[in-house]
PDB file of N, CA and C in Angstrom:
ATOM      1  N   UNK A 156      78.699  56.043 114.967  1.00  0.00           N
ATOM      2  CA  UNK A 156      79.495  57.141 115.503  1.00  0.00           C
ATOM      3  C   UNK A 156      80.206  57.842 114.344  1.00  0.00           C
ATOM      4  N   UNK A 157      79.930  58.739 114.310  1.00  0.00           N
ATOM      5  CA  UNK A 157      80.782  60.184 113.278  1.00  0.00           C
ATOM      6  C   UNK A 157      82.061  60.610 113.609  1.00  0.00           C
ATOM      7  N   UNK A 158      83.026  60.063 113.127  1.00  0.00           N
ATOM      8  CA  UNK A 158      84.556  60.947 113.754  1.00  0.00           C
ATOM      9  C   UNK A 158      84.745  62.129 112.444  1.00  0.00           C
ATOM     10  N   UNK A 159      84.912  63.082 113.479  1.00  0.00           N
ATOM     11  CA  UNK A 159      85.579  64.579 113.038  1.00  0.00           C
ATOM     12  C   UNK A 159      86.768  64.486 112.662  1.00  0.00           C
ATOM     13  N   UNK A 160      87.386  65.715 111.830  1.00  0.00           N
ATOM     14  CA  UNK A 160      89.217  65.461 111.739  1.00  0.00           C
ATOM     15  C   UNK A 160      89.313  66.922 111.997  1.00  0.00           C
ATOM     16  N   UNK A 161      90.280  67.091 112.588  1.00  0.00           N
ATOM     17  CA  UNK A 161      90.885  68.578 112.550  1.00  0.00           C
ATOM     18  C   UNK A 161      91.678  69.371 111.192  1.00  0.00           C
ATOM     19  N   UNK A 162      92.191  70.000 110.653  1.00  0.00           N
ATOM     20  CA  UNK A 162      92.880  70.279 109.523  1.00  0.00           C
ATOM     21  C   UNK A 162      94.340  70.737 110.282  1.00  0.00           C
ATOM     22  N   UNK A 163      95.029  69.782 109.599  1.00  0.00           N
ATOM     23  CA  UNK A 163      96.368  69.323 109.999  1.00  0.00           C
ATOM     24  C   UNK A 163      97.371  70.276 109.573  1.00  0.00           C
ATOM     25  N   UNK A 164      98.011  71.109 109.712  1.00  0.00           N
ATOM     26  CA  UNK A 164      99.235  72.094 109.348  1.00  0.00           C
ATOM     27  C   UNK A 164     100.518  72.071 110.073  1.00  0.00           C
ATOM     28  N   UNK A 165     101.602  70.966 109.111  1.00  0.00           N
ATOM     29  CA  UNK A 165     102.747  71.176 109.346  1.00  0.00           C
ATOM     30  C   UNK A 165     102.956  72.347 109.891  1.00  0.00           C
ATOM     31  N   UNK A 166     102.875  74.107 109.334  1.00  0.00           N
ATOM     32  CA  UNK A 166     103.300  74.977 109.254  1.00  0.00           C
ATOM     33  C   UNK A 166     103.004  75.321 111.257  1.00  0.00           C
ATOM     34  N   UNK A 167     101.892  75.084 111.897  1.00  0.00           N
ATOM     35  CA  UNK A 167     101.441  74.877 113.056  1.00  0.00           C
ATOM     36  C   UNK A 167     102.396  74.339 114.319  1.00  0.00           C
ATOM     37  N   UNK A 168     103.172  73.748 113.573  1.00  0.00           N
ATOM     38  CA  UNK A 168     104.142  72.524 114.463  1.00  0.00           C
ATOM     39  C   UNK A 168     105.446  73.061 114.138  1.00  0.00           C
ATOM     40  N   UNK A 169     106.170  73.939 113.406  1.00  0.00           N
ATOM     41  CA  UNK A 169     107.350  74.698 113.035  1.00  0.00           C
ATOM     42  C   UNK A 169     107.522  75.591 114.017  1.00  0.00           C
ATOM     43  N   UNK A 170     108.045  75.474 115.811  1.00  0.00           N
ATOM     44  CA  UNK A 170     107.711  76.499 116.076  1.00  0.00           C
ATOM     45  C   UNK A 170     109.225  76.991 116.370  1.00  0.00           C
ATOM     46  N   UNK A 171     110.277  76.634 116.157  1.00  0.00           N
ATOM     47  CA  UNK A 171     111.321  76.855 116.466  1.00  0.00           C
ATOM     48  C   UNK A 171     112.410  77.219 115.599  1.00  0.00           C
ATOM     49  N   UNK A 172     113.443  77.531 115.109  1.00  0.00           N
ATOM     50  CA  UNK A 172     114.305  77.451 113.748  1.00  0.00           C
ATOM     51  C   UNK A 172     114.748  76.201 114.022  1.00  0.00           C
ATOM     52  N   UNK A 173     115.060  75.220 115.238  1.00  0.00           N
ATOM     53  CA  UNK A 173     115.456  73.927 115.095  1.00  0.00           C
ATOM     54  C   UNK A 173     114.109  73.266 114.484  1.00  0.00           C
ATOM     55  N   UNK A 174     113.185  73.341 115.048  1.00  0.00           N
ATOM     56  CA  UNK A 174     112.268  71.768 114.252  1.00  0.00           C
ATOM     57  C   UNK A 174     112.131  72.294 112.423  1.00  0.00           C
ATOM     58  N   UNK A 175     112.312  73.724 112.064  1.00  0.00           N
ATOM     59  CA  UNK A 175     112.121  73.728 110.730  1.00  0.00           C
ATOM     60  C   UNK A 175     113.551  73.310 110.157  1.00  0.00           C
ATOM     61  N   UNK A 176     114.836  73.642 110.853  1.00  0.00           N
ATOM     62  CA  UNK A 176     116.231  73.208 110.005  1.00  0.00           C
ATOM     63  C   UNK A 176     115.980  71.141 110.213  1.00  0.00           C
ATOM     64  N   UNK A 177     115.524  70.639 110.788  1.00  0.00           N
ATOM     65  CA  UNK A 177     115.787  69.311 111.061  1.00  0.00           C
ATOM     66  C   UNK A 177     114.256  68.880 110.166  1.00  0.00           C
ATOM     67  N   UNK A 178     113.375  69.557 109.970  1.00  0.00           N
ATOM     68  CA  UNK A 178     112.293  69.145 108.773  1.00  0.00           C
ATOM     69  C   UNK A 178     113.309  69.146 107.451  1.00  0.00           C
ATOM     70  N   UNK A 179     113.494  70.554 107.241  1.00  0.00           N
ATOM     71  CA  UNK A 179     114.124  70.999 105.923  1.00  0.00           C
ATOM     72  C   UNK A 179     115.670  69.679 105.725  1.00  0.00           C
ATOM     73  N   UNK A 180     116.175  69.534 107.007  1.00  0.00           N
ATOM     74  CA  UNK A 180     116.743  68.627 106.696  1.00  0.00           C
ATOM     75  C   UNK A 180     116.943  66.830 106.303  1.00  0.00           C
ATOM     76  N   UNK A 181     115.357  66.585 106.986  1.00  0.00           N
ATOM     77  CA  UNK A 181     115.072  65.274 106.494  1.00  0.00           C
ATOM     78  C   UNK A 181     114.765  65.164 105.211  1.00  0.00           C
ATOM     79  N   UNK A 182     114.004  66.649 104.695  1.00  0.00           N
ATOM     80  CA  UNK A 182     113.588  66.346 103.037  1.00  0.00           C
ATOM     81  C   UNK A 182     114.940  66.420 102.213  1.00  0.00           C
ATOM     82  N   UNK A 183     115.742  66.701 102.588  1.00  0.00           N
ATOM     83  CA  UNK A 183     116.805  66.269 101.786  1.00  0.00           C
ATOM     84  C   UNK A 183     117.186  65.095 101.675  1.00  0.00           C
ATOM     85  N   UNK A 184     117.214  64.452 103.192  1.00  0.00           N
ATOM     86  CA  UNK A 184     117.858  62.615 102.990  1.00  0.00           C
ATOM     87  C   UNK A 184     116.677  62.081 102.227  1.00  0.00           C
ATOM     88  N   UNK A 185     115.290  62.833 101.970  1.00  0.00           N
ATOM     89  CA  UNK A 185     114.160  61.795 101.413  1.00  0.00           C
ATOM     90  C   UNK A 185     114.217  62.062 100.326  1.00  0.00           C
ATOM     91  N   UNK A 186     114.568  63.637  99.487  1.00  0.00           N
ATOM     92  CA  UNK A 186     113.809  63.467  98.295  1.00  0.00           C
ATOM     93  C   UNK A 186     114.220  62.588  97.523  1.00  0.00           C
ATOM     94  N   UNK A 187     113.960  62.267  96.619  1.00  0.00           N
ATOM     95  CA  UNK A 187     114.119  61.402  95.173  1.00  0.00           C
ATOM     96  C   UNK A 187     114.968  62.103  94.104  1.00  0.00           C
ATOM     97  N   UNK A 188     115.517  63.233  94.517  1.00  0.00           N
ATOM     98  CA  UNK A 188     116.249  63.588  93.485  1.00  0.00           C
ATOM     99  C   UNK A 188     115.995  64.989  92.430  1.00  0.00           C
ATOM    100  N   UNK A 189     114.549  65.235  92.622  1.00  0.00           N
ATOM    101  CA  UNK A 189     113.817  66.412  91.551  1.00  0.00           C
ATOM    102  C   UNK A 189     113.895  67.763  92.638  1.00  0.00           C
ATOM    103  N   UNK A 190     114.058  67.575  93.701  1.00  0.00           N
ATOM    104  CA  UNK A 190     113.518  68.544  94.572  1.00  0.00           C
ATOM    105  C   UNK A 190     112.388  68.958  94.199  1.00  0.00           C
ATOM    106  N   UNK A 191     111.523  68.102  94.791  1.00  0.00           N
ATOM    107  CA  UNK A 191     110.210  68.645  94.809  1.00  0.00           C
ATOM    108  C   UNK A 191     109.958  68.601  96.073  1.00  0.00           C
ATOM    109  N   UNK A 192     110.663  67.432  97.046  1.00  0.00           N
ATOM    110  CA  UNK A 192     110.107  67.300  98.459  1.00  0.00           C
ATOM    111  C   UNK A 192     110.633  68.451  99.086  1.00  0.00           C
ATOM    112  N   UNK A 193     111.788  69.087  98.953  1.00  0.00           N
ATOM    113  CA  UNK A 193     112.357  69.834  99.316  1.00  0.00           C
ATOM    114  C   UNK A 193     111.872  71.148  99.227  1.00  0.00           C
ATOM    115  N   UNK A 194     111.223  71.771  98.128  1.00  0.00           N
ATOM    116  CA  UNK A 194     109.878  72.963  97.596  1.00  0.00           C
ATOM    117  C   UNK A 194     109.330  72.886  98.513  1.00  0.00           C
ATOM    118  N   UNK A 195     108.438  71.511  98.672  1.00  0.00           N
ATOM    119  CA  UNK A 195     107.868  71.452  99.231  1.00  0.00           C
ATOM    120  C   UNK A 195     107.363  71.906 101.056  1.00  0.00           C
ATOM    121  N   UNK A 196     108.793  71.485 101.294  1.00  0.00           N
ATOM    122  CA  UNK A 196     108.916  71.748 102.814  1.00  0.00           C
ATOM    123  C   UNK A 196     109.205  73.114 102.697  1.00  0.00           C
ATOM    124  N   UNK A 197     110.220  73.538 102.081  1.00  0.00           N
ATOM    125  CA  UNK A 197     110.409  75.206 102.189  1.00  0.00           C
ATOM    126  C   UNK A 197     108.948  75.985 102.202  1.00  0.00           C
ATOM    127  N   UNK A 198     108.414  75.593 101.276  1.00  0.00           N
ATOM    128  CA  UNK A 198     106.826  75.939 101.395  1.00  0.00           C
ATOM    129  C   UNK A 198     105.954  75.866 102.483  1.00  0.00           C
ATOM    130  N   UNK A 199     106.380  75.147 103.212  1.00  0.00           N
ATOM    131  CA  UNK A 199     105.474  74.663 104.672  1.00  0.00           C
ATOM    132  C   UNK A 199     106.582  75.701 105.759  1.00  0.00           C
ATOM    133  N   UNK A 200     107.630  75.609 105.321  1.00  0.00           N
ATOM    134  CA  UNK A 200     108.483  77.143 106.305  1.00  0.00           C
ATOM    135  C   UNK A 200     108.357  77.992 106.030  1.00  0.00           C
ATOM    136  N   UNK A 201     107.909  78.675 104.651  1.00  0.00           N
ATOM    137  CA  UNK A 201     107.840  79.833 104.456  1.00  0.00           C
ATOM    138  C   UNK A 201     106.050  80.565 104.790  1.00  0.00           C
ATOM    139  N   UNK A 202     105.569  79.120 104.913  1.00  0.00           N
ATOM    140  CA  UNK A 202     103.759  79.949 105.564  1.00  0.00           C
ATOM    141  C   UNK A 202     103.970  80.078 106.731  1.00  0.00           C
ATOM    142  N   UNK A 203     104.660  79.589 107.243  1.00  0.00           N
ATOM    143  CA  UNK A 203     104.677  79.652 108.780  1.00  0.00           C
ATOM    144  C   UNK A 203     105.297  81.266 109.221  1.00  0.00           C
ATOM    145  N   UNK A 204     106.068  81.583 108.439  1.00  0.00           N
ATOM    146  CA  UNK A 204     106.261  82.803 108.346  1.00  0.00           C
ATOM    147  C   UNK A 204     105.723  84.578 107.611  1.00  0.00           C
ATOM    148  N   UNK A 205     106.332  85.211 108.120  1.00  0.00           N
ATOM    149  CA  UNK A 205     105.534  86.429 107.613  1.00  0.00           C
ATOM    150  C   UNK A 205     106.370  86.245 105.920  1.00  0.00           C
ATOM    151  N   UNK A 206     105.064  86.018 105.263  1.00  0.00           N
ATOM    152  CA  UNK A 206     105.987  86.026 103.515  1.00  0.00           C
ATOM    153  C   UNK A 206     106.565  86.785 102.788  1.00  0.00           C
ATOM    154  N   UNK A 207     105.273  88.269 103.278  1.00  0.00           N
ATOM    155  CA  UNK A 207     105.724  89.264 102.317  1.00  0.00           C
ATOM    156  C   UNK A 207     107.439  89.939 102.651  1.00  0.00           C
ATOM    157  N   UNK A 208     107.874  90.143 103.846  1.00  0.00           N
ATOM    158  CA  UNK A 208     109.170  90.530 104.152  1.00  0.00           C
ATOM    159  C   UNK A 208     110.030  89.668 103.589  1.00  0.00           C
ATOM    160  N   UNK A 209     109.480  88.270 103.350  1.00  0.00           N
ATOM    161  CA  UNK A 209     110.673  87.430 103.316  1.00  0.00           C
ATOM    162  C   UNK A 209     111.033  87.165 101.623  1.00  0.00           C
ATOM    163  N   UNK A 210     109.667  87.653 100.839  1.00  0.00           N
ATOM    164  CA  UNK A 210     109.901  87.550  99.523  1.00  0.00           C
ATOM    165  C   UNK A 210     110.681  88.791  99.559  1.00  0.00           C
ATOM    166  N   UNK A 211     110.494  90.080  99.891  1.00  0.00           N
ATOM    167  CA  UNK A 211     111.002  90.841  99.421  1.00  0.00           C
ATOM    168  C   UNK A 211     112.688  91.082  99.594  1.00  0.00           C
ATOM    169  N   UNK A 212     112.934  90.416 100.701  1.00  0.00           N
ATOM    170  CA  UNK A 212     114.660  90.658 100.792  1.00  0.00           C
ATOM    171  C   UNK A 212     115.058  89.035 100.337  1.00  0.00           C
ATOM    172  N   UNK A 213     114.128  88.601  99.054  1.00  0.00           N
ATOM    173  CA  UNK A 213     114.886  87.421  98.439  1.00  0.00           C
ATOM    174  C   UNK A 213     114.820  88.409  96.655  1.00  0.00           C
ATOM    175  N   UNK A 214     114.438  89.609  96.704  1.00  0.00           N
ATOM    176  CA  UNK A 214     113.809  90.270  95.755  1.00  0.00           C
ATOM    177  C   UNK A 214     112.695  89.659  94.686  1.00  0.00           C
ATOM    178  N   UNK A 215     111.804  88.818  95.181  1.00  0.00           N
ATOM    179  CA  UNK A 215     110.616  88.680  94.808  1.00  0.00           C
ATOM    180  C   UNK A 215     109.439  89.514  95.365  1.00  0.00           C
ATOM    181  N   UNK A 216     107.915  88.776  94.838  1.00  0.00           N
ATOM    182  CA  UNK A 216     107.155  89.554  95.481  1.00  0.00           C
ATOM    183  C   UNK A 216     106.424  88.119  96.149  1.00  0.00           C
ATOM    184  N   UNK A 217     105.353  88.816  96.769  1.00  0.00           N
ATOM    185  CA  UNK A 217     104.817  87.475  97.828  1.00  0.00           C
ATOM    186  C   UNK A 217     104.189  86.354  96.918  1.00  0.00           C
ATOM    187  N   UNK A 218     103.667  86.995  95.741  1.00  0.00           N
ATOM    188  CA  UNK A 218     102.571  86.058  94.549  1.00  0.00           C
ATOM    189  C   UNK A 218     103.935  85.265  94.009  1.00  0.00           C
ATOM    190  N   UNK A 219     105.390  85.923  93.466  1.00  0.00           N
ATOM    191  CA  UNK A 219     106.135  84.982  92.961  1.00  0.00           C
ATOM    192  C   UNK A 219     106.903  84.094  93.974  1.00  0.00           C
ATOM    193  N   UNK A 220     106.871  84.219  95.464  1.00  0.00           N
ATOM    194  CA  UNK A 220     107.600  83.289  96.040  1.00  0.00           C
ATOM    195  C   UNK A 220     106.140  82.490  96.402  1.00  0.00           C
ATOM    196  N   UNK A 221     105.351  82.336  96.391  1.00  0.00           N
ATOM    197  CA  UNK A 221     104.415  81.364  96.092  1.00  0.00           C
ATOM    198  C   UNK A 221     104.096  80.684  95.440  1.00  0.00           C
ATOM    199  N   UNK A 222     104.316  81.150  93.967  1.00  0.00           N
ATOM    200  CA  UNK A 222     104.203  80.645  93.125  1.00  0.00           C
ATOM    201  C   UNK A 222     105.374  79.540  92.886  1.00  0.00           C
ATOM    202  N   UNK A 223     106.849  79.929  93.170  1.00  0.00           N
ATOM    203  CA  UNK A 223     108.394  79.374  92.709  1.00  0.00           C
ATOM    204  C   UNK A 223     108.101  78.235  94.196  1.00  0.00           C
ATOM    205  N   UNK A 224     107.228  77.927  95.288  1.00  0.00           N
ATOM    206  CA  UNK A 224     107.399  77.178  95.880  1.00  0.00           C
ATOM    207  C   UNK A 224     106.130  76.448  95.448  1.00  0.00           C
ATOM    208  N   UNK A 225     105.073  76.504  95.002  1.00  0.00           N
ATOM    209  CA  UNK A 225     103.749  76.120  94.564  1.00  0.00           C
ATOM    210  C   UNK A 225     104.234  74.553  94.191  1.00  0.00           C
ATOM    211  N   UNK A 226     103.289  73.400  93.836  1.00  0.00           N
ATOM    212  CA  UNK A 226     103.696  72.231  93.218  1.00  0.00           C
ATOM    213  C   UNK A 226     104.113  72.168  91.910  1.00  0.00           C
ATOM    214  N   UNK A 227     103.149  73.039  91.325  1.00  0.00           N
ATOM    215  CA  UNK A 227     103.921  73.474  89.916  1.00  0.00           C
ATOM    216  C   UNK A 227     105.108  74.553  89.531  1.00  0.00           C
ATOM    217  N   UNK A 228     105.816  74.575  90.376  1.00  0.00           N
ATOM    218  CA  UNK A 228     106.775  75.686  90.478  1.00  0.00           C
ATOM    219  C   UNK A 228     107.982  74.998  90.646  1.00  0.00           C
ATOM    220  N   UNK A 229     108.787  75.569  89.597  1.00  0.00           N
ATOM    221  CA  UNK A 229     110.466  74.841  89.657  1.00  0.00           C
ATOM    222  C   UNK A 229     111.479  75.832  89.351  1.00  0.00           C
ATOM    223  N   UNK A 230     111.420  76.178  90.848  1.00  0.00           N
ATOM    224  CA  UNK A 230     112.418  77.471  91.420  1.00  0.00           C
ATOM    225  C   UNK A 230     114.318  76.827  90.704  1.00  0.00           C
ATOM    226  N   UNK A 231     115.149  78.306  90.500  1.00  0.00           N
ATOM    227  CA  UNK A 231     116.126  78.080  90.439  1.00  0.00           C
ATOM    228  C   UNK A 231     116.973  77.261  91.794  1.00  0.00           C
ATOM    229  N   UNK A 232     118.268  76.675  91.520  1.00  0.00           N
ATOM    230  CA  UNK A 232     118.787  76.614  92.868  1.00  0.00           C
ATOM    231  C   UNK A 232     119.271  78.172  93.211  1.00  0.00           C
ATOM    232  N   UNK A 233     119.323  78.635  92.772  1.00  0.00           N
ATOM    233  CA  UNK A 233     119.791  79.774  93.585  1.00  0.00           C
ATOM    234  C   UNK A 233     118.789  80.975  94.215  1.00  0.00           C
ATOM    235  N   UNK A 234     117.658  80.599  93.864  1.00  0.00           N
ATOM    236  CA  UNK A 234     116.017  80.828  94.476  1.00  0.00           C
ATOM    237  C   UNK A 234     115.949  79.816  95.694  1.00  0.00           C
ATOM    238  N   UNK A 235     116.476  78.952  95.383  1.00  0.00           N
ATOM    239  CA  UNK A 235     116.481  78.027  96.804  1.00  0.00           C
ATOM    240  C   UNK A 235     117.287  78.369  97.484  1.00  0.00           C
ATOM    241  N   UNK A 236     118.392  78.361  97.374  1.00  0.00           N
ATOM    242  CA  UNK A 236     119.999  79.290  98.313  1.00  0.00           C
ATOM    243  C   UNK A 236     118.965  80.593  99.252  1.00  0.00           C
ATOM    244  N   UNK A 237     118.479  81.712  98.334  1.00  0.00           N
ATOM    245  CA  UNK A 237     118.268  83.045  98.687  1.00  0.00           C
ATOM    246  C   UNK A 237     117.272  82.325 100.231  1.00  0.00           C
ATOM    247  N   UNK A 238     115.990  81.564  99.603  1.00  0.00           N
ATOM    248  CA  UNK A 238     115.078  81.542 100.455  1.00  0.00           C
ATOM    249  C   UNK A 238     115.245  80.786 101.988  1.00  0.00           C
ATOM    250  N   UNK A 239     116.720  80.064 101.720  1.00  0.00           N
ATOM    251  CA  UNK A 239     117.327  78.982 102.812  1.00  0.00           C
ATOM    252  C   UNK A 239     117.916  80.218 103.622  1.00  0.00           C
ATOM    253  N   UNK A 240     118.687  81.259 102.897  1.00  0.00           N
ATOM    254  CA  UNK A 240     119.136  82.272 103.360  1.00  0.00           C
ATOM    255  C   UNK A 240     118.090  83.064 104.465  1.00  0.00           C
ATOM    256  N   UNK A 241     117.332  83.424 103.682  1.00  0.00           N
ATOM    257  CA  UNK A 241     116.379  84.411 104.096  1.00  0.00           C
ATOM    258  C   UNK A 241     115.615  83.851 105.159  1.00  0.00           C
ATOM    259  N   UNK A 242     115.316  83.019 105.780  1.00  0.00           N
ATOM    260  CA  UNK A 242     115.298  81.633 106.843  1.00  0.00           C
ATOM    261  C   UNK A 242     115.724  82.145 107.544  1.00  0.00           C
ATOM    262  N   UNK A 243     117.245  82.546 107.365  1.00  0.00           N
ATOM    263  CA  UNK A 243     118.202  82.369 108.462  1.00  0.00           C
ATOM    264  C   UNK A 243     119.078  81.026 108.838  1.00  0.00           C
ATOM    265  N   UNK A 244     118.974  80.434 107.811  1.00  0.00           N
ATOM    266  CA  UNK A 244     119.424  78.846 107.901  1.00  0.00           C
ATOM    267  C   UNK A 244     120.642  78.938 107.368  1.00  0.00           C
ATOM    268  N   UNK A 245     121.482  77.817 107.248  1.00  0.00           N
ATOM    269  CA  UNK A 245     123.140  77.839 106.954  1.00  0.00           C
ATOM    270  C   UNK A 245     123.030  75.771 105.988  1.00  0.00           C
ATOM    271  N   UNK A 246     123.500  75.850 104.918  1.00  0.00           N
ATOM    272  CA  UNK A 246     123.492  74.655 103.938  1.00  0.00           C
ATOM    273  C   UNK A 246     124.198  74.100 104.846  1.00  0.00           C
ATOM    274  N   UNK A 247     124.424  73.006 105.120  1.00  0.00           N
ATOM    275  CA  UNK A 247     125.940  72.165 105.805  1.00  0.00           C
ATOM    276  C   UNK A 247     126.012  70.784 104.621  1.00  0.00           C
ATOM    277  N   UNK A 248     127.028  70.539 104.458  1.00  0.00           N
ATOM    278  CA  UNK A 248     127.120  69.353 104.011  1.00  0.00           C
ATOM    279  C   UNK A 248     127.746  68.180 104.689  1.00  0.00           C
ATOM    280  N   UNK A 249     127.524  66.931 104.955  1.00  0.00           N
ATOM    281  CA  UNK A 249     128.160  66.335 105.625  1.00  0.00           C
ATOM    282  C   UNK A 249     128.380  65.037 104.811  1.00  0.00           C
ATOM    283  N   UNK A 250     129.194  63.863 105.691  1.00  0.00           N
ATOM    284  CA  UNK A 250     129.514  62.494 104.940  1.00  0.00           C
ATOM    285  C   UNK A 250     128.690  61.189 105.838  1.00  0.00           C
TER     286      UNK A 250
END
């Protein structure tokens, strides 16, 4: 017997601003410290969305907010602020 796989996209399953603030927020309790997990997920919120509007009122273009979320890409924090912004999301910090 041959099993098939489907091609799996987080970005597919983001359908709400809650399940992406409570993703975006677990990669914080997980990452390790580099923010990469954290790129990472922003990256999986930001396909889910229309990019080009969203690079542009972060004043990028769609190739550089792809690129600044890419694996090889190590966005400023304040490239991270704009794009959390541009979301529509709010930082919280808690104890």
């Amino acid at each position: 017997m041959i099993e098939t796989f489907a091609r799996w996209d987080v970005a597919d399953h983001l359908r709400t601003e809650e399940h992406a603030g409570l993703y975006l927020e677990a990669a914080f309790e997980e990452d390790l410290g580099d923010g990469r997990l954290i790129c990472a997920v922003l990256s999986d919120i930001v396909c889910g969305r229309e990019m080009r509007p969203l690079a542009e009122e972060i004043g990028m273009t769609r190739e550089e907010l792809s690129g600044a979320l890419s694996e090889n890409g190590d966005p400023s924090f304040g490239t991270v602020l704009k794009i959390v912004r541009a979301l529509g999301m709010r930082w919280r910090v808690g104890s």
